[in-house]
mmCIF file of C-alpha atoms in Angstrom:
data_model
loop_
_atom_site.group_PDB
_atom_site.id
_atom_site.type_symbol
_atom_site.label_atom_id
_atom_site.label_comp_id
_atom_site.label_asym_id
_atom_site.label_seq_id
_atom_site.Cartn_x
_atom_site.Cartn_y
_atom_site.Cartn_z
ATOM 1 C CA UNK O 1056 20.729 63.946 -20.753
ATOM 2 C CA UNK O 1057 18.686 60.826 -20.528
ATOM 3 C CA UNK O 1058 20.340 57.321 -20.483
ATOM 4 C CA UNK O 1059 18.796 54.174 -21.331
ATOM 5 C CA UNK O 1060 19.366 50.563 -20.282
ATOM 6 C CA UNK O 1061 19.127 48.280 -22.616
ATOM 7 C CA UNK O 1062 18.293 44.737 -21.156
ATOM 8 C CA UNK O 1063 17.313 41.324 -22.904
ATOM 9 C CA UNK O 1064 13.820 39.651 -21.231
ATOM 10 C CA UNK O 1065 14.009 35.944 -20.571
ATOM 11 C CA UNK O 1066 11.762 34.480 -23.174
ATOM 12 C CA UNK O 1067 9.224 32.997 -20.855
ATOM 13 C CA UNK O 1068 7.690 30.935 -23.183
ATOM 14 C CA UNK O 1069 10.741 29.273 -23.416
ATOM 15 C CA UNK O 1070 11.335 28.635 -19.902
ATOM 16 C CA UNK O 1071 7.964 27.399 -19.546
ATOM 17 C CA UNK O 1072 8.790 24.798 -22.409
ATOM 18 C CA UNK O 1073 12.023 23.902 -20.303
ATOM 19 C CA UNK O 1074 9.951 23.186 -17.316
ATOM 20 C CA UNK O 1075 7.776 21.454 -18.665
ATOM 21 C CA UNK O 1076 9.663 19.012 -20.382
ATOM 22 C CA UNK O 1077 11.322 18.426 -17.215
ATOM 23 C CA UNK O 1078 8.402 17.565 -15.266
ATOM 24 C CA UNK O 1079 7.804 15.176 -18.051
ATOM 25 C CA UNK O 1080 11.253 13.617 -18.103
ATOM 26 C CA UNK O 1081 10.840 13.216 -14.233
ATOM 27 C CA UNK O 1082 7.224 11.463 -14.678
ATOM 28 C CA UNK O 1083 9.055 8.780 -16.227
ATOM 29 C CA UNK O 1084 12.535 8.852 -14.851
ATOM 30 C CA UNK O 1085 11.645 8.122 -11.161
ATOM 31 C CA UNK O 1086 9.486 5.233 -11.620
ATOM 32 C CA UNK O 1087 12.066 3.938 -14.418
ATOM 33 C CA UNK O 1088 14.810 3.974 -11.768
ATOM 34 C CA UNK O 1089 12.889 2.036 -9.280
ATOM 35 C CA UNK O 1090 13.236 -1.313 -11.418
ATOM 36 C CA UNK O 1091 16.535 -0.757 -11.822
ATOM 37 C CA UNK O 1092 17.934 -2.924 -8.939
ATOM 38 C CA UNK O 1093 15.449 -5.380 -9.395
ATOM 39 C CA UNK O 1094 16.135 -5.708 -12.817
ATOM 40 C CA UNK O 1095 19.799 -6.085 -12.644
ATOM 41 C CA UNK O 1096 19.744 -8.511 -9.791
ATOM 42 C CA UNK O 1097 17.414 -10.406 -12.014
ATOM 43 C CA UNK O 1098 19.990 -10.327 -14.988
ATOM 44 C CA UNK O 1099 23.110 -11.283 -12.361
ATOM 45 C CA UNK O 1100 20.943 -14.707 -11.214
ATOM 46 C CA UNK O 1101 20.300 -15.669 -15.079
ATOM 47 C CA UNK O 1102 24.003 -14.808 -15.926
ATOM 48 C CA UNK O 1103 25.033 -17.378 -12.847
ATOM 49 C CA UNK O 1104 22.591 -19.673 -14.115
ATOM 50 C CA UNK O 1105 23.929 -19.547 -17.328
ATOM 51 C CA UNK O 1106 27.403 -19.412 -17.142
ATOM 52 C CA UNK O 1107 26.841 -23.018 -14.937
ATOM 53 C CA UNK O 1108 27.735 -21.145 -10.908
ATOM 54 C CA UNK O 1109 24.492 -22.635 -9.939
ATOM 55 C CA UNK O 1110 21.989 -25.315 -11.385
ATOM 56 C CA UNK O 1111 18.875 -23.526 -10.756
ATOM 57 C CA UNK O 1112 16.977 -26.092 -9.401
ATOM 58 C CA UNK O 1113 15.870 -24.260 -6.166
ATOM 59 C CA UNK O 1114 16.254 -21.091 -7.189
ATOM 60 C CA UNK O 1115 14.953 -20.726 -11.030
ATOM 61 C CA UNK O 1116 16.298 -17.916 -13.002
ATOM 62 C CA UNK O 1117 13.913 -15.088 -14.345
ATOM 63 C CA UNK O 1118 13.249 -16.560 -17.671
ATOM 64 C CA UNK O 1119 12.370 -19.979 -16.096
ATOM 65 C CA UNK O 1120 10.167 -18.322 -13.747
ATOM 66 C CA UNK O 1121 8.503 -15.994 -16.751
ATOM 67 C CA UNK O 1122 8.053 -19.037 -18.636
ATOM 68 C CA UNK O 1123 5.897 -20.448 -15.482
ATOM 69 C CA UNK O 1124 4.277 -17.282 -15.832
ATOM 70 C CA UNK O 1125 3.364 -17.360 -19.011
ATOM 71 C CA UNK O 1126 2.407 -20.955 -19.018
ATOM 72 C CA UNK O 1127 -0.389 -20.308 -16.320
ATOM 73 C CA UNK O 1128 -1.657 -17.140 -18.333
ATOM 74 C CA UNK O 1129 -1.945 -18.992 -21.411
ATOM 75 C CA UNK O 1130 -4.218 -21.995 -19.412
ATOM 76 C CA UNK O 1131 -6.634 -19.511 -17.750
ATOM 77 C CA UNK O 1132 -5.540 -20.318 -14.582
ATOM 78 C CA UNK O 1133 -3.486 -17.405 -13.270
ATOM 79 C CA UNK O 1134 -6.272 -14.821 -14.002
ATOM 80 C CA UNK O 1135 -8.238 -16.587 -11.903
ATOM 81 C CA UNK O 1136 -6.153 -16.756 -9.270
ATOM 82 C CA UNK O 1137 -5.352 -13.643 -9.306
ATOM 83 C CA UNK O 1138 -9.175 -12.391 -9.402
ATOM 84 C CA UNK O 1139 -9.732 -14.498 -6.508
ATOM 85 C CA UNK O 1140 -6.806 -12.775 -4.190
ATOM 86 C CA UNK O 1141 -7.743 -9.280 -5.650
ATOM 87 C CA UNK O 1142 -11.683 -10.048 -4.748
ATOM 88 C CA UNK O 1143 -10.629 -10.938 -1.078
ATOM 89 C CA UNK O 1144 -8.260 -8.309 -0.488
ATOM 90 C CA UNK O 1145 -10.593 -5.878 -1.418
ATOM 91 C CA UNK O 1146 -13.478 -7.406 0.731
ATOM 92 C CA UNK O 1147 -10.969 -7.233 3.639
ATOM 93 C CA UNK O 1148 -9.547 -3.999 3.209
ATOM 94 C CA UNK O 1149 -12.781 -2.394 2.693
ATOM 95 C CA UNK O 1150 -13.960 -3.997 5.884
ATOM 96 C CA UNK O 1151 -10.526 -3.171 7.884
ATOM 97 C CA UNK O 1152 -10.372 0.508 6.901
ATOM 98 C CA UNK O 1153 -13.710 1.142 7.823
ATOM 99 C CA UNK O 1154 -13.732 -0.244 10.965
ATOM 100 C CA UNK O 1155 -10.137 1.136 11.734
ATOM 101 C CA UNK O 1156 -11.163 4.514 10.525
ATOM 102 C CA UNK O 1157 -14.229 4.521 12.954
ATOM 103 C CA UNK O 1158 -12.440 3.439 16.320
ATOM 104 C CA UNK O 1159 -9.343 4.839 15.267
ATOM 105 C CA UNK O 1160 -11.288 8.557 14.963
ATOM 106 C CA UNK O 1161 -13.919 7.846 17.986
ATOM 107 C CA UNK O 1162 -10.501 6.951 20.552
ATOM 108 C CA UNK O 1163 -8.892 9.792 18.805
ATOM 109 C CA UNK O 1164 -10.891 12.579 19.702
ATOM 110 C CA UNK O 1165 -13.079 11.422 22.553
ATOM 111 C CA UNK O 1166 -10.741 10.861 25.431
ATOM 112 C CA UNK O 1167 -13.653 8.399 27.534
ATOM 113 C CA UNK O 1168 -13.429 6.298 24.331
ATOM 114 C CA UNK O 1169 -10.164 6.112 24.092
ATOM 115 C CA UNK O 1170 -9.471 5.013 28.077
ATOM 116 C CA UNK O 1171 -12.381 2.522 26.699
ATOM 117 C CA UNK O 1172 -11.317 0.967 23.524
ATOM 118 C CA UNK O 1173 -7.570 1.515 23.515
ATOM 119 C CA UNK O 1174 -6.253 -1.106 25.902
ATOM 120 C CA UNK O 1175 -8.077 -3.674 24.259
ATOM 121 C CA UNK O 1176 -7.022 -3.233 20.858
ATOM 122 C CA UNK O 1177 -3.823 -2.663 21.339
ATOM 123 C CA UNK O 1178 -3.678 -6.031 23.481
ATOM 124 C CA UNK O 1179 -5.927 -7.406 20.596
ATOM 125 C CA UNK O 1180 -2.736 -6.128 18.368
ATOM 126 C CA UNK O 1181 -0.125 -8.343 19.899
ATOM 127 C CA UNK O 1182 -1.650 -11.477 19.015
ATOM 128 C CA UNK O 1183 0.617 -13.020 15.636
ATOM 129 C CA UNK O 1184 -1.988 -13.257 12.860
ATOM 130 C CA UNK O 1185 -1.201 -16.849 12.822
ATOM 131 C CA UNK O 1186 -2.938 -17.257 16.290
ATOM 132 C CA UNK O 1187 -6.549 -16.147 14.320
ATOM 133 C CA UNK O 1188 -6.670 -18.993 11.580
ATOM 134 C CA UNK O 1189 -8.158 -21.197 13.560
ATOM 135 C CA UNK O 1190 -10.483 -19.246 16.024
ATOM 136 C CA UNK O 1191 -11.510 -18.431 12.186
ATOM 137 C CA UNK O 1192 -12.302 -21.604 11.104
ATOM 138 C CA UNK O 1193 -13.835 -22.780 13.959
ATOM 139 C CA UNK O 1194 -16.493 -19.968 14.301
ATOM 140 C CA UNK O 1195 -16.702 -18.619 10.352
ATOM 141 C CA UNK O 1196 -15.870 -21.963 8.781
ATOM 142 C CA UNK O 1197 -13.375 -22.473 5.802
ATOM 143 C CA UNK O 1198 -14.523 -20.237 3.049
ATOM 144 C CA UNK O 1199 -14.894 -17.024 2.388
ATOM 145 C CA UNK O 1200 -16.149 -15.429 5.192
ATOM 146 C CA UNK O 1201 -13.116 -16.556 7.447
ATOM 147 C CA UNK O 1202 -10.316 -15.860 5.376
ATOM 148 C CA UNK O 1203 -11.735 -11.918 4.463
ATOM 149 C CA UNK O 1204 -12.120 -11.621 8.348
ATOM 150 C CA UNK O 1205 -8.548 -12.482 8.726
ATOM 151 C CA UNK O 1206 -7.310 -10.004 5.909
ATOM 152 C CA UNK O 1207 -9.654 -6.989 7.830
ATOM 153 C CA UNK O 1208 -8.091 -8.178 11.041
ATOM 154 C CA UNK O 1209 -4.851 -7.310 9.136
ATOM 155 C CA UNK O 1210 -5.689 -3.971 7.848
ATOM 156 C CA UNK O 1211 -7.460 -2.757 11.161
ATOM 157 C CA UNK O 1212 -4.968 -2.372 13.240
ATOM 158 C CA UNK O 1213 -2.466 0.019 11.805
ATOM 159 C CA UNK O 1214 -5.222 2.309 10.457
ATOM 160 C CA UNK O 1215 -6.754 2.676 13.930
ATOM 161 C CA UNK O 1216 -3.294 3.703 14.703
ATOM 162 C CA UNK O 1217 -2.863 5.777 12.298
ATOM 163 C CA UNK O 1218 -6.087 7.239 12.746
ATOM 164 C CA UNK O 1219 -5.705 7.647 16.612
ATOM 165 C CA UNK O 1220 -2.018 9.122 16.494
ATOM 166 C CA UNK O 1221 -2.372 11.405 14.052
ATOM 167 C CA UNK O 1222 -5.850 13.417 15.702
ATOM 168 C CA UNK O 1223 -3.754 13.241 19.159
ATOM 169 C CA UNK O 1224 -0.734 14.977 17.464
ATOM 170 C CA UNK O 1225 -2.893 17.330 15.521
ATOM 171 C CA UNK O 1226 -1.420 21.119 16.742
ATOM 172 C CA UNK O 1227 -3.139 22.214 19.507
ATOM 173 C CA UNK O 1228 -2.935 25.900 18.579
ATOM 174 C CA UNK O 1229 -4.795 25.299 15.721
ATOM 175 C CA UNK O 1230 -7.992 23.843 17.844
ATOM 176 C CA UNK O 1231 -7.775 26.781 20.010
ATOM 177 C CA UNK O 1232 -8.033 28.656 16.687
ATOM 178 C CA UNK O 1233 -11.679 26.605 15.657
ATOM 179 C CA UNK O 1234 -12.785 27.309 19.598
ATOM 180 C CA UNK O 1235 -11.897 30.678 19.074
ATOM 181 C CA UNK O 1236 -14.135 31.085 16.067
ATOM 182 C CA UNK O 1237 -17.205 29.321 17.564
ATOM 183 C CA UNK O 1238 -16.878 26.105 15.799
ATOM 184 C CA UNK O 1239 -19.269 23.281 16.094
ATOM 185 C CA UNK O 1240 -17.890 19.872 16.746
ATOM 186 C CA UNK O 1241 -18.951 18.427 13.053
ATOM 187 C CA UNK O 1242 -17.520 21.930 11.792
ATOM 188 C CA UNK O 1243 -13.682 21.441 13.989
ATOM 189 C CA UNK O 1244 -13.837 18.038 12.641
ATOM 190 C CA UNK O 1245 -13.916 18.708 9.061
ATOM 191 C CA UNK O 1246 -12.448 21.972 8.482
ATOM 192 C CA UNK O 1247 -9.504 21.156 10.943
ATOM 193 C CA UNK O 1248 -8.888 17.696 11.920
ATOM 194 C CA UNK O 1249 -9.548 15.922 8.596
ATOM 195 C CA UNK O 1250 -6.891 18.320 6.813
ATOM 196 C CA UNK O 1251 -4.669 17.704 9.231
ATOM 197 C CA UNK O 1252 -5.066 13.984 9.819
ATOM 198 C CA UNK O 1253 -5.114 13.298 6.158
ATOM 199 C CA UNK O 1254 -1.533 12.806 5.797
ATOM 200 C CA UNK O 1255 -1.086 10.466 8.551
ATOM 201 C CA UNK O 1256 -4.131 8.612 7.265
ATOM 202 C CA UNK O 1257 -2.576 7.860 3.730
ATOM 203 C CA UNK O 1258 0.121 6.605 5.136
ATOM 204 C CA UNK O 1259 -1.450 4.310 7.158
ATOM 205 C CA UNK O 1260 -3.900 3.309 4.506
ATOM 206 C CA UNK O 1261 -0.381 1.965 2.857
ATOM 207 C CA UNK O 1262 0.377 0.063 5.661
ATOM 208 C CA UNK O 1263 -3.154 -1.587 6.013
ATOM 209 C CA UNK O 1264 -3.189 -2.299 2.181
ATOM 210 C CA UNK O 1265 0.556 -3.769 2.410
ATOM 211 C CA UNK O 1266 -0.479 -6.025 5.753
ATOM 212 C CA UNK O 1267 -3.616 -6.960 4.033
ATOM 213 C CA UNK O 1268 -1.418 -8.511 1.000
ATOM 214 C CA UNK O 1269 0.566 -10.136 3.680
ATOM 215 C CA UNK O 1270 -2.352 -11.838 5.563
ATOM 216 C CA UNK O 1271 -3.940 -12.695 2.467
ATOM 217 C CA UNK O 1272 -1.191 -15.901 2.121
ATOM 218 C CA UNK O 1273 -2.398 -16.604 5.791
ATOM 219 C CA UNK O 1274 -5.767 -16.721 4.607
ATOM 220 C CA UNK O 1275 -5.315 -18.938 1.571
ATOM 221 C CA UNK O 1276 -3.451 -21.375 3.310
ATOM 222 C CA UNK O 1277 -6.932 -21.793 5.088
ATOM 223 C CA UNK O 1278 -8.220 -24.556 2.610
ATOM 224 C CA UNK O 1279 -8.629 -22.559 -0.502
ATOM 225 C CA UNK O 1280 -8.417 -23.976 -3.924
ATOM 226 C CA UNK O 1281 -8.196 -21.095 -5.734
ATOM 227 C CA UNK O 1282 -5.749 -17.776 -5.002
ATOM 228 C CA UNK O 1283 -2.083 -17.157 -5.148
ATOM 229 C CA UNK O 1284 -1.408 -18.317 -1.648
ATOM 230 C CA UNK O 1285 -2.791 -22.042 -3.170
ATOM 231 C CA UNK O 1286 -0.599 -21.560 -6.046
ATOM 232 C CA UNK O 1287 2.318 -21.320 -3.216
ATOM 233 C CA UNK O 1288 1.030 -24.685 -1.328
ATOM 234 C CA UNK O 1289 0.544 -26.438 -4.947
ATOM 235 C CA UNK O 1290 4.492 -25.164 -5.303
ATOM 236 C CA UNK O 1291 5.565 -26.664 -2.598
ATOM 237 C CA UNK O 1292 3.707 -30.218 -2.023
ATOM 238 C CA UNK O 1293 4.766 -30.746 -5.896
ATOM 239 C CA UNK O 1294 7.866 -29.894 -6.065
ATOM 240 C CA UNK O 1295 7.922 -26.439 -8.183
ATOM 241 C CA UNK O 1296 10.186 -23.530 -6.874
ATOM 242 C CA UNK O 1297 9.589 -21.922 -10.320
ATOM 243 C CA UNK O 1298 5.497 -21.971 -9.573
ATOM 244 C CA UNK O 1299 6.538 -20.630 -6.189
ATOM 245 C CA UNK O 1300 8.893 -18.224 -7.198
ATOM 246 C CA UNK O 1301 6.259 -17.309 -9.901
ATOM 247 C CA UNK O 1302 3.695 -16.725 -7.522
ATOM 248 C CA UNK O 1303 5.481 -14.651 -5.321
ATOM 249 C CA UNK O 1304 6.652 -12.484 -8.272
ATOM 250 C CA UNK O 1305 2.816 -11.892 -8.897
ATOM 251 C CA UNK O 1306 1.982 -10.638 -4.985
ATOM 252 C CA UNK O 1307 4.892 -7.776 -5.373
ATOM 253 C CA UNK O 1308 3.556 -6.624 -8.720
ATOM 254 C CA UNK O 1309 0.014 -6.588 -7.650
ATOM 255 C CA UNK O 1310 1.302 -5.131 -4.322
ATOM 256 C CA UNK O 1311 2.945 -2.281 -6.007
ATOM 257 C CA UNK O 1312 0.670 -1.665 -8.317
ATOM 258 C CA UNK O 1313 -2.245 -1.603 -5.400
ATOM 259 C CA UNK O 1314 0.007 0.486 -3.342
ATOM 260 C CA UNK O 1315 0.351 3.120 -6.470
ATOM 261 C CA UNK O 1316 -2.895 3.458 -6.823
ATOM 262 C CA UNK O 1317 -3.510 4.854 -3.670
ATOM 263 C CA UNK O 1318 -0.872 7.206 -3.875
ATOM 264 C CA UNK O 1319 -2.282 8.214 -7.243
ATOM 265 C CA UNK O 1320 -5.785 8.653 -5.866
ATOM 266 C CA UNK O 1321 -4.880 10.713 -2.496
ATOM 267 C CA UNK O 1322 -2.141 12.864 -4.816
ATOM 268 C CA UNK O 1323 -4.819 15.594 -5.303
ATOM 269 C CA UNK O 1324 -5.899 15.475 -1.809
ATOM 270 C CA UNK O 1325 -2.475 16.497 -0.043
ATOM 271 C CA UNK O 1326 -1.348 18.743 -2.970
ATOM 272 C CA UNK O 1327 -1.905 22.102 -0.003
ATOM 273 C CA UNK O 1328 0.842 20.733 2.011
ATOM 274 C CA UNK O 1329 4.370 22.063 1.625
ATOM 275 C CA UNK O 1330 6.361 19.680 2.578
ATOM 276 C CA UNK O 1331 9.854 18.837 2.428
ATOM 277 C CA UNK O 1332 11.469 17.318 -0.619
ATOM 278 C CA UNK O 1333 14.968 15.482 -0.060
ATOM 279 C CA UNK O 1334 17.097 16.040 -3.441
ATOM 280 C CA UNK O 1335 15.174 18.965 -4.640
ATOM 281 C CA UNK O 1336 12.696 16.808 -5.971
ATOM 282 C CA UNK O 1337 9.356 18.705 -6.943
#
């Protein structure tokens, strides 16, 4: 006597579908619920403003400061600032990664170097950014040379560290593994170290790009007449908390948005690592 079981399949076309439009709904979810706070602290300070708690005269509310905004867009003049920041943080990230990369990877993985290089930079790396401005001047002069120096002075720093820390924490079992095989020292260095450093390297990449916006301001306040770091000066010798307030608006968007596209960009490169995601996130 034969007995059969009958069972119902999940339709896996359907479940595909599901999934899917999950992974969609999450694409636009997450960054949605970043502007959230933002957003509603935004709405509180023009409610307070309205409703009379405050006068808004040092602290503008949003639409005052959008208007400002909008006001410089419309005149030609924000895009040029803004070109003019963009153009030198660029320069002087370029020119920090590079060189933090290099010395960062040389001290890293040569021990000689690192006994060599290491004391210095990090002593070089306790000196406020404030204290360069005018070593700056007085050897590159006031314009651009001097202030793109002083933004790759910025980014230098923490991607040598990032670049040194993460070869000397690299697993030392897996080196043994490349010796083991025969590897040449080109071979260990890109078919171990670099996958392994990667990581740490975004990260610090991150931290150089968000220093670099930061010493950008330092920069500008070097005599520039262009740049959002003049637009905060102009704000303050005349008077305009809602050109200030504008301006500093600008450097988080443009900070976030640089910062996102580096994320973006090293995505595909760090897609083999398993890694732990806190809420179940995918």
């Amino acid at each position: 006597m034969a007995m059969t079981l009958d069972t119902t399949a999940p339709d896996v076309t359907e479940t595909r579908e599901k999934s899917a439009s999950n992974r969609r709904w999450q694409r636009f979810a997450r960054p949605a619920l970043g502007v959230v706070l933002p957003l509603t602290l935004a709405l509180a300070w023009e409610l307070a403003v309205w409703s009379g708690w405050s006068n808004g005269r040092l602290v503008p509310p949003p639409s005052r400061v959008f208007a400002t905004i909008m006001e410089l867009a419309r005149s030609g003049e924000l895009w040029r600032h803004i070109t003019t920041t963009l153009s030198r943080v660029a320069a002087g990230f370029g020119l920090g990664v590079v060189a933090g990369t290099l010395l960062g990877a040389i001290s890293g993985y040569w021990g000689i170097a690192r006994r060599l290089l290491d004391p210095t930079v990090q002593a070089l790396r306790a000196i406020p950014s404030i204290a360069w401005v005018p070593l700056f001047i007085l050897w590159l002069g006031i314009f651009e040379t001097s202030k793109v120096a002083l933004i790759a002075v910025g980014v230098f720093f923490p991607v040598y560290l990032g670049v040194l820390g993460a070869i000397l924490s690299v697993d030392r079992k897996i080196v043994e593994v490349g010796r083991t095989f025969r590897l040449s020292g080109p071979t260990m260095i890109r078919r171990i170290l670099l996958p392994a450093v990667l990581p740490a390297y975004v990260v610090a990449l991150r931290v150089g790009l968000g220093l670099g916006w930061m010493f950008v301001v330092a920069a500008e306040f070097m005599g520039a007449s262009e740049g959002l770091g003049y637009l905060l000066i102009d704000g303050q010798q005349l008077g305009k908390p809602a050109q200030i307030l504008a301006a500093i608006t600008i450097f988080a968007l443009l900070g976030k948005t640089t910062d996102w596209l580096i994320e973006l960009i090293t995505t595909p490169l760090l897609r083999w690592q398993d890694a732990f995601r806190p809420g179940g996130e995918t």
